[in-house]
JSON list of C-alpha atoms in Angstrom, two decimals:
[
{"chain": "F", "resi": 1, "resn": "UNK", "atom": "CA", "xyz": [249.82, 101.15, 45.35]},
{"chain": "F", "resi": 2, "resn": "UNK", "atom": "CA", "xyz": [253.20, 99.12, 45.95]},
{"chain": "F", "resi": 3, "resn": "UNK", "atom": "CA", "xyz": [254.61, 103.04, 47.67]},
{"chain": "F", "resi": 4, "resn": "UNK", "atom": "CA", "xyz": [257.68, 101.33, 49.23]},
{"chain": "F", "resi": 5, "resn": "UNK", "atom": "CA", "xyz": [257.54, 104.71, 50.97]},
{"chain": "F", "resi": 6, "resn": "UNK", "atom": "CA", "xyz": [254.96, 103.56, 53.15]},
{"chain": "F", "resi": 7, "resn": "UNK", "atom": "CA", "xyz": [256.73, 99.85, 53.56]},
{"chain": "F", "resi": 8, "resn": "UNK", "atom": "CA", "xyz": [258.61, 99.25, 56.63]},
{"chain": "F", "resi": 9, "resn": "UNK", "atom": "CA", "xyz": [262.09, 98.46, 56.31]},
{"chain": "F", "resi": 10, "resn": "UNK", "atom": "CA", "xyz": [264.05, 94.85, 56.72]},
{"chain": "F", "resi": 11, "resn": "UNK", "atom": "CA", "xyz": [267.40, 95.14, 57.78]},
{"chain": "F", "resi": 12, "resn": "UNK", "atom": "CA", "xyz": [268.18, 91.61, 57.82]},
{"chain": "F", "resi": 13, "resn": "UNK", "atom": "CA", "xyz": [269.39, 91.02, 54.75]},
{"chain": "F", "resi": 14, "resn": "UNK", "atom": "CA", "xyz": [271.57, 93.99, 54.38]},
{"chain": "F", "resi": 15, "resn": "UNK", "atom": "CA", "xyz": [273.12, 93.13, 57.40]},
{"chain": "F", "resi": 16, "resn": "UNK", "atom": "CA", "xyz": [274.22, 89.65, 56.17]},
{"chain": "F", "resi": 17, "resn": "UNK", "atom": "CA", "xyz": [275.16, 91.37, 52.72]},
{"chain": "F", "resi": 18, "resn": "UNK", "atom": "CA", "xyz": [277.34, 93.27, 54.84]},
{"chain": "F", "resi": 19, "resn": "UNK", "atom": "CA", "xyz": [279.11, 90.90, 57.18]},
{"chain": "F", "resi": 20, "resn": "UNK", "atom": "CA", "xyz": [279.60, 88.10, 54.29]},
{"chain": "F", "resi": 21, "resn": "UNK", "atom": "CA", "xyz": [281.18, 90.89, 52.10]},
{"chain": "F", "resi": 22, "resn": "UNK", "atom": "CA", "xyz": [283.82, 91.06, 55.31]},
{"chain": "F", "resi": 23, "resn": "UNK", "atom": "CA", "xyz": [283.64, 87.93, 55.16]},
{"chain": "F", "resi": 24, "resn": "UNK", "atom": "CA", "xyz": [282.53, 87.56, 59.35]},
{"chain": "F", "resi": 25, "resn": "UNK", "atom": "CA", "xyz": [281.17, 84.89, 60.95]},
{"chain": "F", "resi": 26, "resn": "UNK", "atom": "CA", "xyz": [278.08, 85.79, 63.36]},
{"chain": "F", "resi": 27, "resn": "UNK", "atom": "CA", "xyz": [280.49, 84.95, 66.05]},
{"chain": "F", "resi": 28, "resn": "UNK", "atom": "CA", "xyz": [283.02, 87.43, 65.40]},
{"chain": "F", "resi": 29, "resn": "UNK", "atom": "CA", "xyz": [280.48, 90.43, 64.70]},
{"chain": "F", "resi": 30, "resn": "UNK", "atom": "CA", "xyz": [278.88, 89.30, 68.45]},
{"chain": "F", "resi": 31, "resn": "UNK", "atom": "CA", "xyz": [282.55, 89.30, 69.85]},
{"chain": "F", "resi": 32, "resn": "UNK", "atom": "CA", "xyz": [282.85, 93.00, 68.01]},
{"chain": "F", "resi": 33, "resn": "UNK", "atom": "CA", "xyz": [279.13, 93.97, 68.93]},
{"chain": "F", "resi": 34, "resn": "UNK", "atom": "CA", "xyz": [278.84, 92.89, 72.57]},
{"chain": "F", "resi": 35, "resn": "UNK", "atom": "CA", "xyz": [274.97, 91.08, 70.99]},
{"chain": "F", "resi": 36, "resn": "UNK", "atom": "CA", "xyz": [274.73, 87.56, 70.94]},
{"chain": "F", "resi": 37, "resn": "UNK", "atom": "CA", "xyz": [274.79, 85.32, 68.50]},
{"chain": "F", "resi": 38, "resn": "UNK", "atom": "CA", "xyz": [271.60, 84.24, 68.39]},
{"chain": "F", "resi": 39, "resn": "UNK", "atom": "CA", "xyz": [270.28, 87.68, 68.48]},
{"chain": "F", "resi": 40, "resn": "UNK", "atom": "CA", "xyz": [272.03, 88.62, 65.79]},
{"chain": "F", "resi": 41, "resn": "UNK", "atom": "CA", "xyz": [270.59, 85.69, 63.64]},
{"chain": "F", "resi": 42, "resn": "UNK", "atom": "CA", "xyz": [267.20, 86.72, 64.77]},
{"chain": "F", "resi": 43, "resn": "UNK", "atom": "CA", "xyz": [268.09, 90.01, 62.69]},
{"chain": "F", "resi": 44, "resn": "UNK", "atom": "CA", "xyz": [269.49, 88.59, 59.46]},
{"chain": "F", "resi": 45, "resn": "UNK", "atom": "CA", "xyz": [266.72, 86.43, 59.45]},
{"chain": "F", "resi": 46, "resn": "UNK", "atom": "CA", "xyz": [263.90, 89.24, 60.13]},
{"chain": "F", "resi": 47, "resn": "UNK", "atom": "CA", "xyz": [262.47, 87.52, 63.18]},
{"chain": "F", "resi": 48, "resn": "UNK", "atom": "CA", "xyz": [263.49, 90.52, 65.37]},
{"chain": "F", "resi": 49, "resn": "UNK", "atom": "CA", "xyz": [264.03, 94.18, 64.49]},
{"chain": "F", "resi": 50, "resn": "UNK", "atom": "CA", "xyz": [267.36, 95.70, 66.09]},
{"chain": "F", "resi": 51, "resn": "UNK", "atom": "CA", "xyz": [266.72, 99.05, 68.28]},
{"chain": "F", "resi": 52, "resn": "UNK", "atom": "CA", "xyz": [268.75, 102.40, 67.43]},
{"chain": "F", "resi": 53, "resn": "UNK", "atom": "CA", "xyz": [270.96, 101.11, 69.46]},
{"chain": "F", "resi": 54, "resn": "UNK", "atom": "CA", "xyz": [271.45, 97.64, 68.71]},
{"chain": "F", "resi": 55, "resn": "UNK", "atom": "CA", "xyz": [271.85, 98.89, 64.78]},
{"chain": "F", "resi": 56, "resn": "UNK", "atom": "CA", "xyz": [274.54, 101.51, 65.70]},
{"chain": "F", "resi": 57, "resn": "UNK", "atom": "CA", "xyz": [276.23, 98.60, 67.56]},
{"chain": "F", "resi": 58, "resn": "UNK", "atom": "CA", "xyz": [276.03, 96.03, 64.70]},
{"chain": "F", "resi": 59, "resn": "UNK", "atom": "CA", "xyz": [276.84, 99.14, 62.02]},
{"chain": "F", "resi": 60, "resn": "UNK", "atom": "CA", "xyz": [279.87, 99.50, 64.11]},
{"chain": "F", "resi": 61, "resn": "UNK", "atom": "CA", "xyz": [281.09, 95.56, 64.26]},
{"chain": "F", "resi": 62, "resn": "UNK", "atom": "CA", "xyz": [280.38, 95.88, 60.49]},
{"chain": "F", "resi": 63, "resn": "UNK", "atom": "CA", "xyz": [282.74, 98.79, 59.51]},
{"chain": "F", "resi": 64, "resn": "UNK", "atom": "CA", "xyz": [279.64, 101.12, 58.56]},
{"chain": "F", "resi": 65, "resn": "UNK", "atom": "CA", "xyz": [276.85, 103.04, 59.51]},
{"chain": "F", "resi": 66, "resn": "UNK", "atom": "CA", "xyz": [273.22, 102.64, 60.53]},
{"chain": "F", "resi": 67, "resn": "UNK", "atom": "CA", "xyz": [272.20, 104.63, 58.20]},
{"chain": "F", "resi": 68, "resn": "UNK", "atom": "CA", "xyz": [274.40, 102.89, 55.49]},
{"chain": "F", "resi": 69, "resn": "UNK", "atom": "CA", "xyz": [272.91, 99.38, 56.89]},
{"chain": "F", "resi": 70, "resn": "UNK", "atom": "CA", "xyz": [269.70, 101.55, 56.41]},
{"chain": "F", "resi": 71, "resn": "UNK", "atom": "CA", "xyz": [269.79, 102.80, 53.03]},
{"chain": "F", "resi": 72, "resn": "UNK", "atom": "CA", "xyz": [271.08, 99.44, 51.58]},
{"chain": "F", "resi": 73, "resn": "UNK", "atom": "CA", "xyz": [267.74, 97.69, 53.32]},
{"chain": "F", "resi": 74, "resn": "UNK", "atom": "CA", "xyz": [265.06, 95.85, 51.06]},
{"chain": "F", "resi": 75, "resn": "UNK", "atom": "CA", "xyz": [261.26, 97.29, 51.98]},
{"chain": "F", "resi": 76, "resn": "UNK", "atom": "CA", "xyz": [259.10, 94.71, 53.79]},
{"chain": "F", "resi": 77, "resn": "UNK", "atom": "CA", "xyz": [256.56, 94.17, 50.69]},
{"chain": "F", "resi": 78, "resn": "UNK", "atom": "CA", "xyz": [257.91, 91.68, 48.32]},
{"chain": "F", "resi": 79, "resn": "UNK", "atom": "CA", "xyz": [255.63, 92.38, 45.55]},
{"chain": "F", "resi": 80, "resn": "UNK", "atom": "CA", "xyz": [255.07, 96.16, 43.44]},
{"chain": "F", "resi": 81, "resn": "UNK", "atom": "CA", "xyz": [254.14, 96.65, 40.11]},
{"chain": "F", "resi": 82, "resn": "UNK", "atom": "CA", "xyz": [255.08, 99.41, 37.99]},
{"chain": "F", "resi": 83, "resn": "UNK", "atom": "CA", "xyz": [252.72, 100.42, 35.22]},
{"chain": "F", "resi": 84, "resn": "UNK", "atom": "CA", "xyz": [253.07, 102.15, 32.15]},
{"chain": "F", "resi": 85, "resn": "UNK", "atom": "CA", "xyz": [250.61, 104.74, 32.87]},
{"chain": "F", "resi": 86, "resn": "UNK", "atom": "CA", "xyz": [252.30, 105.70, 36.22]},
{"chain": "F", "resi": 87, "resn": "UNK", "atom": "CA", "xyz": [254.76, 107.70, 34.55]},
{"chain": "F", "resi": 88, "resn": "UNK", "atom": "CA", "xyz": [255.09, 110.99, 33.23]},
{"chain": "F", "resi": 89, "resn": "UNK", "atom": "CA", "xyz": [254.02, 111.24, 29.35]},
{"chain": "F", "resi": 90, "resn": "UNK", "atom": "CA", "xyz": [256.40, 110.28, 27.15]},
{"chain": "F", "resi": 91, "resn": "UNK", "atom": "CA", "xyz": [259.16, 112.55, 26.29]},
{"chain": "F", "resi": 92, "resn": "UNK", "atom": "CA", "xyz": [262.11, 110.79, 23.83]},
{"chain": "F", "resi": 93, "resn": "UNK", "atom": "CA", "xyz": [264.19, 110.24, 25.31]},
{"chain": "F", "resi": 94, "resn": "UNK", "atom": "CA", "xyz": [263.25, 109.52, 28.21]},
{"chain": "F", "resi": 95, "resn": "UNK", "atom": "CA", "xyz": [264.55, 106.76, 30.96]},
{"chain": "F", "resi": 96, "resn": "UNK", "atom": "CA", "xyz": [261.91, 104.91, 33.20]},
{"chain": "F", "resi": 97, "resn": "UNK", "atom": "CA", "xyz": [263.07, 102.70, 36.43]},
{"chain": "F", "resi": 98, "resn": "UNK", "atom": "CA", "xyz": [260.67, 99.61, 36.27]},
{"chain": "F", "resi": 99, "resn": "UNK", "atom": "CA", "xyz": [261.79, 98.49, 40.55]},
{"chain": "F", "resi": 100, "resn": "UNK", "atom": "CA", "xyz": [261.10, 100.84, 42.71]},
{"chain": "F", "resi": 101, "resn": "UNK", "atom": "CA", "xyz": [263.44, 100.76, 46.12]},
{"chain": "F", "resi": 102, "resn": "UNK", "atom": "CA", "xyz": [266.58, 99.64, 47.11]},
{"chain": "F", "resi": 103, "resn": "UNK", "atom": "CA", "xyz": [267.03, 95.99, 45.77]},
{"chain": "F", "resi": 104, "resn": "UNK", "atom": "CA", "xyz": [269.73, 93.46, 44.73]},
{"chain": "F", "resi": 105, "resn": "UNK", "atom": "CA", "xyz": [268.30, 94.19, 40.94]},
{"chain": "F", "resi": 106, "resn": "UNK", "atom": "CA", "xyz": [267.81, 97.15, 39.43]},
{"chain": "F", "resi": 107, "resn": "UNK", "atom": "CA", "xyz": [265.73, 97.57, 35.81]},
{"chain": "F", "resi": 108, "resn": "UNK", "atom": "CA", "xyz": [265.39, 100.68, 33.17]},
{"chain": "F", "resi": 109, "resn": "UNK", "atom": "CA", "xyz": [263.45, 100.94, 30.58]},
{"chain": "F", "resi": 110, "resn": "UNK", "atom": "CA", "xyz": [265.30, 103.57, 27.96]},
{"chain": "F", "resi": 111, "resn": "UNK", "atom": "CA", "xyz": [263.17, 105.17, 24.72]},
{"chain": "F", "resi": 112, "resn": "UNK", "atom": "CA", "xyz": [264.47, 106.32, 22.16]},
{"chain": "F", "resi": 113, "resn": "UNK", "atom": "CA", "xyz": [268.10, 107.27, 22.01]},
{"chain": "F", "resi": 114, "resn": "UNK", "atom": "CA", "xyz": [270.66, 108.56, 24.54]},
{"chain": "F", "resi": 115, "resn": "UNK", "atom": "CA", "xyz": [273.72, 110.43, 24.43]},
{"chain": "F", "resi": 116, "resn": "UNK", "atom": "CA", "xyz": [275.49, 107.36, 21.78]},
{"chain": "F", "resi": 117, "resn": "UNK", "atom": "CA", "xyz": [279.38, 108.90, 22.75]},
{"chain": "F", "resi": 118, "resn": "UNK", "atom": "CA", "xyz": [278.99, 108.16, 26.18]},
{"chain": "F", "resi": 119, "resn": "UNK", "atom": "CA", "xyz": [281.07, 105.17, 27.24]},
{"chain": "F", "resi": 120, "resn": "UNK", "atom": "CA", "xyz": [279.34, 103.01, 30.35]},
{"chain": "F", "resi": 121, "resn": "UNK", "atom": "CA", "xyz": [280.84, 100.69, 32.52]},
{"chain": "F", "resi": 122, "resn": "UNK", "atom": "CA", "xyz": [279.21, 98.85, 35.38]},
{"chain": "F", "resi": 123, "resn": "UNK", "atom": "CA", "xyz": [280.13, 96.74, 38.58]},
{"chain": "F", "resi": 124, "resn": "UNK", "atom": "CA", "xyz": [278.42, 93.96, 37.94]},
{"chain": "F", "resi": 125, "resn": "UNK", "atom": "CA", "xyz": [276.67, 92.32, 34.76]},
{"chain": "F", "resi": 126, "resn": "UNK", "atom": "CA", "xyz": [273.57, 93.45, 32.83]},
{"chain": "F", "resi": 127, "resn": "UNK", "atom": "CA", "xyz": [271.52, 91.94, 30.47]},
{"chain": "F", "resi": 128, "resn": "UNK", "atom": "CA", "xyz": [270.07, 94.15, 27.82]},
{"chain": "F", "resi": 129, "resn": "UNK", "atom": "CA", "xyz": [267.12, 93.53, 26.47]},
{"chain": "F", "resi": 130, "resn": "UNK", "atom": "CA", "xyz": [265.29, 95.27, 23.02]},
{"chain": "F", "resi": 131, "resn": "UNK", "atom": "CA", "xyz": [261.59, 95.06, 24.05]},
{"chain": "F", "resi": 132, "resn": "UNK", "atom": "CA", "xyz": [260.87, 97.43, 20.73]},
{"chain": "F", "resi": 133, "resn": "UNK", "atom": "CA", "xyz": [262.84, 98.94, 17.81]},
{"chain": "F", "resi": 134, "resn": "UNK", "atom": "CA", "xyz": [266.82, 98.24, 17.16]},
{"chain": "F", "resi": 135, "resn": "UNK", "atom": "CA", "xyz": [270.44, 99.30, 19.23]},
{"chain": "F", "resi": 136, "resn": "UNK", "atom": "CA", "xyz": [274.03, 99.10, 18.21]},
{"chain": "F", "resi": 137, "resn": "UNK", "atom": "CA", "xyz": [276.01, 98.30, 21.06]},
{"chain": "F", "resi": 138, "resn": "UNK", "atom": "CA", "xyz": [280.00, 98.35, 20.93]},
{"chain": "F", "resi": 139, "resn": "UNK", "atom": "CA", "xyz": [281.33, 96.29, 23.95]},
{"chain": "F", "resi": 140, "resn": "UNK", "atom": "CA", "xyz": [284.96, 95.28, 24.22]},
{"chain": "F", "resi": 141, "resn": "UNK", "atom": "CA", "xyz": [285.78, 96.43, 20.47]},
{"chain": "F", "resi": 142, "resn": "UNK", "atom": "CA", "xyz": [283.00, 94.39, 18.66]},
{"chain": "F", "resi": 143, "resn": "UNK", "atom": "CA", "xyz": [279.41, 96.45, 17.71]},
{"chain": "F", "resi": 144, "resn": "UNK", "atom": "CA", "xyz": [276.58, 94.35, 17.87]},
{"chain": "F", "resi": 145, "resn": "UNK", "atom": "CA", "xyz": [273.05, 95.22, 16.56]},
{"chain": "F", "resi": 146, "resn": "UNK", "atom": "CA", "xyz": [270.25, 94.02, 18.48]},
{"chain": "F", "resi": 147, "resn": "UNK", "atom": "CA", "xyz": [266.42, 93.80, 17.00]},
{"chain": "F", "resi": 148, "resn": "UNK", "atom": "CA", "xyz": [263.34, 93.66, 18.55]},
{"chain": "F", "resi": 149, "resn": "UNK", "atom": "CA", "xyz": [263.48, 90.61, 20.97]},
{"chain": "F", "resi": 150, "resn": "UNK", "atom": "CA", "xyz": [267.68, 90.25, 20.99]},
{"chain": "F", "resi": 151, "resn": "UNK", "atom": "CA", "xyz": [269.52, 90.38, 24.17]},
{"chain": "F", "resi": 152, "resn": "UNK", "atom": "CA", "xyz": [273.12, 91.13, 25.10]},
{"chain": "F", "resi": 153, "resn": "UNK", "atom": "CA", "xyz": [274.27, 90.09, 27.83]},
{"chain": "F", "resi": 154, "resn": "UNK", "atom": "CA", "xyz": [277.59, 92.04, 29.54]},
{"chain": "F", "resi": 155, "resn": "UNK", "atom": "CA", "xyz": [279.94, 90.84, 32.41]},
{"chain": "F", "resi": 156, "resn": "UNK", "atom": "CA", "xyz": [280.55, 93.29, 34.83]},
{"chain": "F", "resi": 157, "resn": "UNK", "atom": "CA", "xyz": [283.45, 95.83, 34.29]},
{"chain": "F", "resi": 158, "resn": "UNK", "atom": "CA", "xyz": [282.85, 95.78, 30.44]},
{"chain": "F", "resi": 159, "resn": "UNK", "atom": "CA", "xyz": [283.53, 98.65, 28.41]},
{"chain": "F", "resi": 160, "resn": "UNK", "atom": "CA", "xyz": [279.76, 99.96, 26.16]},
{"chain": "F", "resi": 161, "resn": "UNK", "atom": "CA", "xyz": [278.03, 102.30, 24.38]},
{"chain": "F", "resi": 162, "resn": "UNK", "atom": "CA", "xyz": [275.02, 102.40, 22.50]},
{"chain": "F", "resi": 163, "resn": "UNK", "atom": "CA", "xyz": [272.62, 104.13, 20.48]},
{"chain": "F", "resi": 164, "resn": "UNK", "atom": "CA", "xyz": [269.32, 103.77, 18.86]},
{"chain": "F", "resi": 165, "resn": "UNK", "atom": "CA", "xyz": [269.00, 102.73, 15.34]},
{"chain": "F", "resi": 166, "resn": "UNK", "atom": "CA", "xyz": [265.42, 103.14, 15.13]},
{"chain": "F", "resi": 167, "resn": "UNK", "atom": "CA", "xyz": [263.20, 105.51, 16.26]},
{"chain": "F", "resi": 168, "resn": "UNK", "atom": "CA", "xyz": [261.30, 105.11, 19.49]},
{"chain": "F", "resi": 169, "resn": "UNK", "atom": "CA", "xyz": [263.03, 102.16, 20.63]},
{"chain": "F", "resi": 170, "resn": "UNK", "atom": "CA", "xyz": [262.89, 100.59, 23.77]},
{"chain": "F", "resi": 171, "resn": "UNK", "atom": "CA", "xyz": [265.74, 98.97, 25.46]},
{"chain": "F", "resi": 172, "resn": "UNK", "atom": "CA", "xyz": [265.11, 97.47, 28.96]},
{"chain": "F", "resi": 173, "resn": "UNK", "atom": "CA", "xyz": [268.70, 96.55, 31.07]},
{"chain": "F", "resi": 174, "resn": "UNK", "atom": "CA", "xyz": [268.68, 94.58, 33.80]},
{"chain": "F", "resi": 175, "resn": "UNK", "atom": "CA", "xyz": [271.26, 94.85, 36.46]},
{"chain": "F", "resi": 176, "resn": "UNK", "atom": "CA", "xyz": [272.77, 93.70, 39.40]},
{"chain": "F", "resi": 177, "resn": "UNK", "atom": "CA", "xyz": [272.70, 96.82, 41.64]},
{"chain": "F", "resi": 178, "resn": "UNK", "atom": "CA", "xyz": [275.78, 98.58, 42.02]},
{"chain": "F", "resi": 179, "resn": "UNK", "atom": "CA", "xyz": [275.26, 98.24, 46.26]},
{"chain": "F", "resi": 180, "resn": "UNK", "atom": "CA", "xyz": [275.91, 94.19, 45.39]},
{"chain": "F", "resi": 181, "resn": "UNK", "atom": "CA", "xyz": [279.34, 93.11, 45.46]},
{"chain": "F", "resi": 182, "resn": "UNK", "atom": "CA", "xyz": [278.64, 90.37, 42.60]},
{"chain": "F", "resi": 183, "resn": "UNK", "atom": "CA", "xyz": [282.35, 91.15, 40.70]},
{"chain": "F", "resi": 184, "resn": "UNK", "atom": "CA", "xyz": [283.93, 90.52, 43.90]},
{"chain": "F", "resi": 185, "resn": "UNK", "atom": "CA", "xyz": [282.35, 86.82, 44.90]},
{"chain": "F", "resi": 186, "resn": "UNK", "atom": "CA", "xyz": [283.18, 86.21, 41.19]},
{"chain": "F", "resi": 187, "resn": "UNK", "atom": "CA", "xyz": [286.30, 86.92, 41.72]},
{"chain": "F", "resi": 188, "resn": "UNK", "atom": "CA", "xyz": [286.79, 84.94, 44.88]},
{"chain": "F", "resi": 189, "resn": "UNK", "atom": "CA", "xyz": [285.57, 81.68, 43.05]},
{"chain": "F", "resi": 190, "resn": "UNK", "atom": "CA", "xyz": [288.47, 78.85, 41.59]}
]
């Protein structure tokens, strides 16, 4: 059930991820593409699905690949569900993804503890949340202990680690998937 496998895929929106990351108008990527401009909004908005060739075209205009436009498309079904009980049995530690597919968020579930000495760093922000048990997280010099039901939120490029303090904990992080270029439109912004 919810197999994105099985889903077909929707271009659209990695295509306009694309072109307002090169900051294009719809005009200039038809100028580049030899499409028109209305076709090409008929993609971004899913109301038509580009040929092989119409892809490789706009992939081209767009400074990448098909297969790049591809791999950074969202599946058609806008709904899964992930359920405990669909993954393996529980091995501490273990790491569980809780969205399937290719998608602007990405979420992890993490039990127990981790390898504490490695230092992470991230793109874009995270918010982590401690759905069971207690963390220490060091982020930009400061360690911070998190209980059950704490968050911690983290801009992206910041500096973390963190460990378990308790045993089978459960630590679920949210994220802005590393595909997404949320640091840079912060950036951009007065």
């Amino acid at each position: 059930m919810g197999d994105h496998k099985e889903q077909p895929l929707r271009v659209g929106a990695a295509v306009r991820r694309r072109r307002r990351a090169l900051d294009l108008t719809l005009a200039v990527v038809a100028e580049r593409s030899g499409l028109s401009v209305p076709f090409l909004s008929q993609i971004e908005n899913e109301r038509a699905r580009p040929s092989q060739s119409s892809l490789e075209k706009v992939a081209d205009a767009l400074r990448t690949t098909a297969v790049e436009l591809l791999a950074a498309a969202d599946p058609a079904c806008s709904v899964d569900v992930v359920r405990a009980e669909d993954t393996d049995p529980p091995l501490v530690p273990r790491t569980r993804s809780l969205v399937r597919g290719h998608h602007q968020m990405h979420a992890s579930e993490f039990t127990g503890d981790h390898d504490a000495g490695r230092e992470l760093q991230f793109r874009n922000d995270q918010l982590m949340y401690v759905a069971d048990g207690a963390v220490e997280i060091e982020a930009e010099g400061r360690a911070y202990r998190l209980g059950r039901g704490d968050t911690l939120y983290l801009t992206g490029g910041v500096r973390h680690r963190w460990r378990a303090t308790v045993a089978e904990t459960r630590l679920v992080v949210v994220a802005v998937a590393e595909h997404i270029e949320a640091l840079h439109d912060r950036q951009q912004r007065p």
